[in-house]
Tab-separated table of C-alpha atoms in Angstrom:
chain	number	residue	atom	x	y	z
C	1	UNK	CA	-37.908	-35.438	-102.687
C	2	UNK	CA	-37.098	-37.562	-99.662
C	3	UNK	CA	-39.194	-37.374	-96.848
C	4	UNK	CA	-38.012	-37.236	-93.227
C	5	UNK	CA	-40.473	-37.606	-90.139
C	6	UNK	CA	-39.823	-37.708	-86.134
C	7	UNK	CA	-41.040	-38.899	-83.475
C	8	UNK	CA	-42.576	-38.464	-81.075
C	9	UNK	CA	-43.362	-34.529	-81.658
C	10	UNK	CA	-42.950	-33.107	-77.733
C	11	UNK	CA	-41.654	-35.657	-74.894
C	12	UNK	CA	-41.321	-34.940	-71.562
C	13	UNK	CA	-39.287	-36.911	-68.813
C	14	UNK	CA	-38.366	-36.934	-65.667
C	15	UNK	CA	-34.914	-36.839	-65.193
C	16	UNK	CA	-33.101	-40.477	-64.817
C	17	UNK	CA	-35.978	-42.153	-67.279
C	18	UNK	CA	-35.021	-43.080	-70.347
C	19	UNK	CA	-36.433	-42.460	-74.144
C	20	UNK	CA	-36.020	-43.438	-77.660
C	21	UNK	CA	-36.402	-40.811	-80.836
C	22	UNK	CA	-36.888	-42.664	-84.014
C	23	UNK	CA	-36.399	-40.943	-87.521
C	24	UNK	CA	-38.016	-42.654	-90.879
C	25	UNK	CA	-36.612	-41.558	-94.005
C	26	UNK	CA	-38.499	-42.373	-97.195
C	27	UNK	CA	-35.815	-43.306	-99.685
C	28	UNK	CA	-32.157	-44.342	-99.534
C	29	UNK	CA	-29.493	-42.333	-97.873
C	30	UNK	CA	-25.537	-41.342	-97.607
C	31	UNK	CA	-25.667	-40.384	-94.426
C	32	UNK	CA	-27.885	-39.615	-91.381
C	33	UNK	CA	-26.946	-37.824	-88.651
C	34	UNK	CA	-28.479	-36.252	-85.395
C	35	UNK	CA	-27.877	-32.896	-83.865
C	36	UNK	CA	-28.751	-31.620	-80.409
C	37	UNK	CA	-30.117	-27.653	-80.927
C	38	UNK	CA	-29.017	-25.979	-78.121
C	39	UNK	CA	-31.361	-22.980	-76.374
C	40	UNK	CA	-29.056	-20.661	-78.292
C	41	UNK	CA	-30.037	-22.439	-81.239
C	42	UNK	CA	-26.416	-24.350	-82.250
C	43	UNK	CA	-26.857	-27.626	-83.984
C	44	UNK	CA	-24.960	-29.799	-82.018
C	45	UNK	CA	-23.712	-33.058	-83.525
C	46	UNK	CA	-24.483	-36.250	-81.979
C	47	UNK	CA	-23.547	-38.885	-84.575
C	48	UNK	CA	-22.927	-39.759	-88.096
C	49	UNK	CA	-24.577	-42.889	-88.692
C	50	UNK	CA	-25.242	-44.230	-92.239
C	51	UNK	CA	-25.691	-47.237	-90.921
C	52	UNK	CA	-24.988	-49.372	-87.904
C	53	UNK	CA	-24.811	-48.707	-83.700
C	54	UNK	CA	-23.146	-46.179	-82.126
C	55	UNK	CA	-22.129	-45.078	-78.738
C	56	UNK	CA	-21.245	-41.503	-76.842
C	57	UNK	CA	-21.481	-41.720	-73.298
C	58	UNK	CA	-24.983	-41.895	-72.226
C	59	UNK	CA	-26.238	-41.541	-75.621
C	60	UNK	CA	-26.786	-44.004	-78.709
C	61	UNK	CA	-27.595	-44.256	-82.281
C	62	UNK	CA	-29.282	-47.142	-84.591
C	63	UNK	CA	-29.819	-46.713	-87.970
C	64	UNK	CA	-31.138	-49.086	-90.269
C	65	UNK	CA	-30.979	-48.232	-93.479
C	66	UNK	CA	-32.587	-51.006	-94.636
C	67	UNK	CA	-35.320	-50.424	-93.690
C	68	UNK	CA	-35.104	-46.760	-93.411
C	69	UNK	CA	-35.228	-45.425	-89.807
C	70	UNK	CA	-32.582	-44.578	-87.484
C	71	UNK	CA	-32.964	-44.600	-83.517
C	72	UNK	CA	-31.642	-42.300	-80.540
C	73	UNK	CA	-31.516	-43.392	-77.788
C	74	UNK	CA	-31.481	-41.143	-74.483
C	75	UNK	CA	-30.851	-43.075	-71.022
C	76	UNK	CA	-30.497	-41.860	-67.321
C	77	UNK	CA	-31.916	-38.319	-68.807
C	78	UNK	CA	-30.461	-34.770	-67.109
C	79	UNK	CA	-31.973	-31.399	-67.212
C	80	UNK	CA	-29.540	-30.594	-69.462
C	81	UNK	CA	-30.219	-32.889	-72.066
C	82	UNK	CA	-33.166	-30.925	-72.630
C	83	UNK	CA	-34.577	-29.333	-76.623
C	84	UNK	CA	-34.513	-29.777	-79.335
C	85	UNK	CA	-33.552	-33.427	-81.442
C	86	UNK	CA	-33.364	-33.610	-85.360
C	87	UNK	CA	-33.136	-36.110	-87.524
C	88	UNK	CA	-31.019	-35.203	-91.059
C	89	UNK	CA	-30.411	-36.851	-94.016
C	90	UNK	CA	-28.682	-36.881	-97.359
C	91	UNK	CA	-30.510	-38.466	-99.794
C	92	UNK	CA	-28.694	-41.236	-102.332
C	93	UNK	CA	-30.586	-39.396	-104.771
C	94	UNK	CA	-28.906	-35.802	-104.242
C	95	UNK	CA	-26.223	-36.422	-106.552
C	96	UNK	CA	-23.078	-36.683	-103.286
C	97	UNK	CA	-23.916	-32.934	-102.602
C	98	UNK	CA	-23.797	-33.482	-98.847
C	99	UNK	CA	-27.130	-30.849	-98.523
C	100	UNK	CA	-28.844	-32.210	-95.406
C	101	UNK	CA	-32.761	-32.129	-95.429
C	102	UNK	CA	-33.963	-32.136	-91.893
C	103	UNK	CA	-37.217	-33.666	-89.769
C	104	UNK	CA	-39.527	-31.440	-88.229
C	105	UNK	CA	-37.335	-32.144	-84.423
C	106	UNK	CA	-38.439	-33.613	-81.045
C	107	UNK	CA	-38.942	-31.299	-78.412
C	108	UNK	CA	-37.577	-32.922	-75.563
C	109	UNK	CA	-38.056	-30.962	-71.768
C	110	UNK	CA	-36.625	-33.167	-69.160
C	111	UNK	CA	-38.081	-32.122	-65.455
C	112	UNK	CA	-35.849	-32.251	-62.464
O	1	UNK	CA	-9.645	-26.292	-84.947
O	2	UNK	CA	-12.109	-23.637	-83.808
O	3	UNK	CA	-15.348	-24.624	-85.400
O	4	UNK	CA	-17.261	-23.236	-87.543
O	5	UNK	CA	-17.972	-19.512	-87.201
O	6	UNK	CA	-20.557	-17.255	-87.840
O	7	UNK	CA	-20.785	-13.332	-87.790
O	8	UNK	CA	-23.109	-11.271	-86.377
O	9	UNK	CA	-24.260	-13.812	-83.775
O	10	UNK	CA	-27.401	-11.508	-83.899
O	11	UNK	CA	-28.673	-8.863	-86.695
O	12	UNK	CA	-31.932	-6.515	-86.389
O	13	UNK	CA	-32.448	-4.040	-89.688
O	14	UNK	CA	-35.011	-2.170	-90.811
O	15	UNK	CA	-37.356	-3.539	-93.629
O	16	UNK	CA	-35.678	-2.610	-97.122
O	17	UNK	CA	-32.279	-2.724	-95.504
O	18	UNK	CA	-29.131	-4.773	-97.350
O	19	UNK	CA	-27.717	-7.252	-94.480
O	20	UNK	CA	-24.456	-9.584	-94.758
O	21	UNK	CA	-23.460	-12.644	-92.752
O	22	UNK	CA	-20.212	-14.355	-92.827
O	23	UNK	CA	-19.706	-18.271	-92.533
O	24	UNK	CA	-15.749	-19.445	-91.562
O	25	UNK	CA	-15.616	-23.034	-91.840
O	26	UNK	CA	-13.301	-25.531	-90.438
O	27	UNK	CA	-10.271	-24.799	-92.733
O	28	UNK	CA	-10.064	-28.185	-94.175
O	29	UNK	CA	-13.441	-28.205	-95.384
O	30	UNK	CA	-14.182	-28.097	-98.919
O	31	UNK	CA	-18.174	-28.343	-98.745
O	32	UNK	CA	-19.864	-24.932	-97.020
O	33	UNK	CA	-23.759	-25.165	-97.204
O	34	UNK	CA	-26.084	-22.166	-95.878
O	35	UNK	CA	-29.430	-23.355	-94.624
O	36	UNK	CA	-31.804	-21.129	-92.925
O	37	UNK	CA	-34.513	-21.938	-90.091
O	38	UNK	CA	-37.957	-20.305	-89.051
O	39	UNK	CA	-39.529	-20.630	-85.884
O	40	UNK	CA	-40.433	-24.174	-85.185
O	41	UNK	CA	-39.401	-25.931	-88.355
O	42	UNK	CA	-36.321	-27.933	-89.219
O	43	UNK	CA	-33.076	-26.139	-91.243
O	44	UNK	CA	-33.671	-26.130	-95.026
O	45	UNK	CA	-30.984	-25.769	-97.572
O	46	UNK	CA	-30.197	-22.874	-98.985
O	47	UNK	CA	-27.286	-23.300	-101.379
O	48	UNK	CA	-23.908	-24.910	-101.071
O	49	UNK	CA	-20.259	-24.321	-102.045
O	50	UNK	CA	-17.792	-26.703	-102.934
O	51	UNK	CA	-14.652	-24.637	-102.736
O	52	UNK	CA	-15.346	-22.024	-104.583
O	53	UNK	CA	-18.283	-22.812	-107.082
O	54	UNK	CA	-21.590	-22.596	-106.319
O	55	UNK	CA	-22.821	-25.810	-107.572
O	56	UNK	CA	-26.477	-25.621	-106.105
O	57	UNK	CA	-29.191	-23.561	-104.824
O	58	UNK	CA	-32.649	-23.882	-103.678
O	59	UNK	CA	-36.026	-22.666	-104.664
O	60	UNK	CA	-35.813	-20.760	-101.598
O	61	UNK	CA	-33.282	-18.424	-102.742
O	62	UNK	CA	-34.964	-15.751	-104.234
O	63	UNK	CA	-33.072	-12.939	-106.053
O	64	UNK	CA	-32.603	-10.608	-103.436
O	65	UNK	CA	-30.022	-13.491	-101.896
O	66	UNK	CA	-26.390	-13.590	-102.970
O	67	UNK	CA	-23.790	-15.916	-101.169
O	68	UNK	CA	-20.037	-15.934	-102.148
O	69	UNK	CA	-17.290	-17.861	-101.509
O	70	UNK	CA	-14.417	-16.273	-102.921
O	71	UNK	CA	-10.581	-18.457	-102.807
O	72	UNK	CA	-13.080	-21.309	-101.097
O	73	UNK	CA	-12.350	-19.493	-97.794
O	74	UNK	CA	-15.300	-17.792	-96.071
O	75	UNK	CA	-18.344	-17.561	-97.319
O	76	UNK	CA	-20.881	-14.453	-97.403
O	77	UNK	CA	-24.775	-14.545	-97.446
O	78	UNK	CA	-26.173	-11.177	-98.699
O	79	UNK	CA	-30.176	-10.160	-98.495
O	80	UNK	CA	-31.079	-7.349	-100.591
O	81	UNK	CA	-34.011	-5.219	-99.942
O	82	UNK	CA	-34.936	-7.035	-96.707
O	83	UNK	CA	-38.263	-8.253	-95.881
O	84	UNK	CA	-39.951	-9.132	-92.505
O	85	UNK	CA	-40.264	-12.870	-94.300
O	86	UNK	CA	-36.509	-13.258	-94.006
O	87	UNK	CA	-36.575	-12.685	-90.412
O	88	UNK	CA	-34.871	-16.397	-89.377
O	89	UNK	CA	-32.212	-17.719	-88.143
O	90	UNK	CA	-29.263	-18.590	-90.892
O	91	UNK	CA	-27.069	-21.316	-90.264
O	92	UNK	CA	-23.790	-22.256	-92.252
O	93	UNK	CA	-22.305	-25.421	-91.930
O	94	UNK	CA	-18.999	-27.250	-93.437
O	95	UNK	CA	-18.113	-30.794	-94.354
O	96	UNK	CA	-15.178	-32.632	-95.546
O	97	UNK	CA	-15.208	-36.352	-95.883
O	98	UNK	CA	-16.603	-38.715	-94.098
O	99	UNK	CA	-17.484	-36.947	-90.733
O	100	UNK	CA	-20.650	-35.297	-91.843
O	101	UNK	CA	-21.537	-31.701	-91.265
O	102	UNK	CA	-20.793	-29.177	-88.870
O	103	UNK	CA	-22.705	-26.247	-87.862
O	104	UNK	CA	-21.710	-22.786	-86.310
O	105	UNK	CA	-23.875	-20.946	-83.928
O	106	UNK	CA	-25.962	-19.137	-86.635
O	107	UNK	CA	-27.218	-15.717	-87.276
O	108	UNK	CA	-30.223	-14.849	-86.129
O	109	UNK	CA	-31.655	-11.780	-88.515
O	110	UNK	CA	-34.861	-9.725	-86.894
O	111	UNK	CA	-36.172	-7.433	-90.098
O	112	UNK	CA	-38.832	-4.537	-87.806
């Protein structure tokens, strides 16, 4: 099966820096898309991104498929931007089911 | 459009117990997947409707798991015979073209 790995594991900022998530997939894709899980534990969605930049305020998206990563990007951090960050794919090879498989997450904790 | 919606938000049972969780996806769905997530991991797929049929499901459904879909409405996850293994959080999420998935808040199932 596809394989899909984060990084960096834990980050901590202080709020206003900046940061950049990556995601590397290890086979082709459909879709890739990143979710925000909220302390109550909602997957919040971020972007759907095959392929190609995207922008949502003071967040961003890269993916590359390519070459098989995708980027987030995370500027002037707040407090609230704070837990957890995955990384989810469907894999080409799936058959067009749509299942997603996820990356392990980034913990992100950003300090006032 | 309300989102997708999950009941109980929270379930606690007794080992040995029968539980059931209900998914309501965004009505113009036609995909509904379950997924389920332990303590520090990612979500993994559990199975996956499209309309009615269930056209997959994953090693990790044992058995003692049943999920319906009946008129490709709502969707129902039962566990038989609980065990203090399926103590997770269960997520159901909904797709339709082109947009990606979209998650409700989950159920998050304590077996004591």
């Amino acid at each position: 099966g596809i394989q899909v790995e984060q990084s960096p594991p834990d980050l901590i900022l202080q709020e206003g820096a900046n940061s950049t998530l990556r995601c590397n997939f290890s086979d082709s894709v459909n879709n890739l898309q990143w979710f925000h899980q909220n302390p109550w534990g909602q997957l919040i969605n971020l972007f759907y991104i095959p392929s190609g930049t995207k922008q949502n305020g003071r967040l961003s998206a890269t993916t590359v498929a390519t070459e098989r990563y995708s980027l987030l990007y995370i500027s002037s951090s707040q407090t609230t931007d704070s837990g957890v960050y995955f990384c989810a794919v469907d894999h080409y090879g799936s058959g067009n089911t749509g299942k997603l498989i996820f990356g392990q997450g980034t913990t992100l904790q950003v300090k006032p | 459009d309300t989102g997708v919606s999950q009941d109980p938000r929270h379930k606690i049972t007794k080992r040995g117990q029968n539980v059931t969780f209900r998914c309501d996806p965004i009505s113009e769905h036609n995909r509904l997947y379950w997924y389920r997530q332990t303590l520090g991991q990612g979500p993994e797929f559990l199975t996956y409707f499209q309309n009615e049929a269930q056209l997959e499901k994953s090693r990790l459904l044992s058995d003692r798991f049943s999920a319906e879909r009946p008129k490709g409405s709502f969707s129902t996850l039962e566990i038989q015979r609980t065990e203090q293994g399926d103590s997770a959080m269960y997520l159901c999420a909904s797709s339709g073209t082109g947009r990606g998935a979209f998650f409700g808040q989950g159920t998050r199932l304590t077996v004591v």
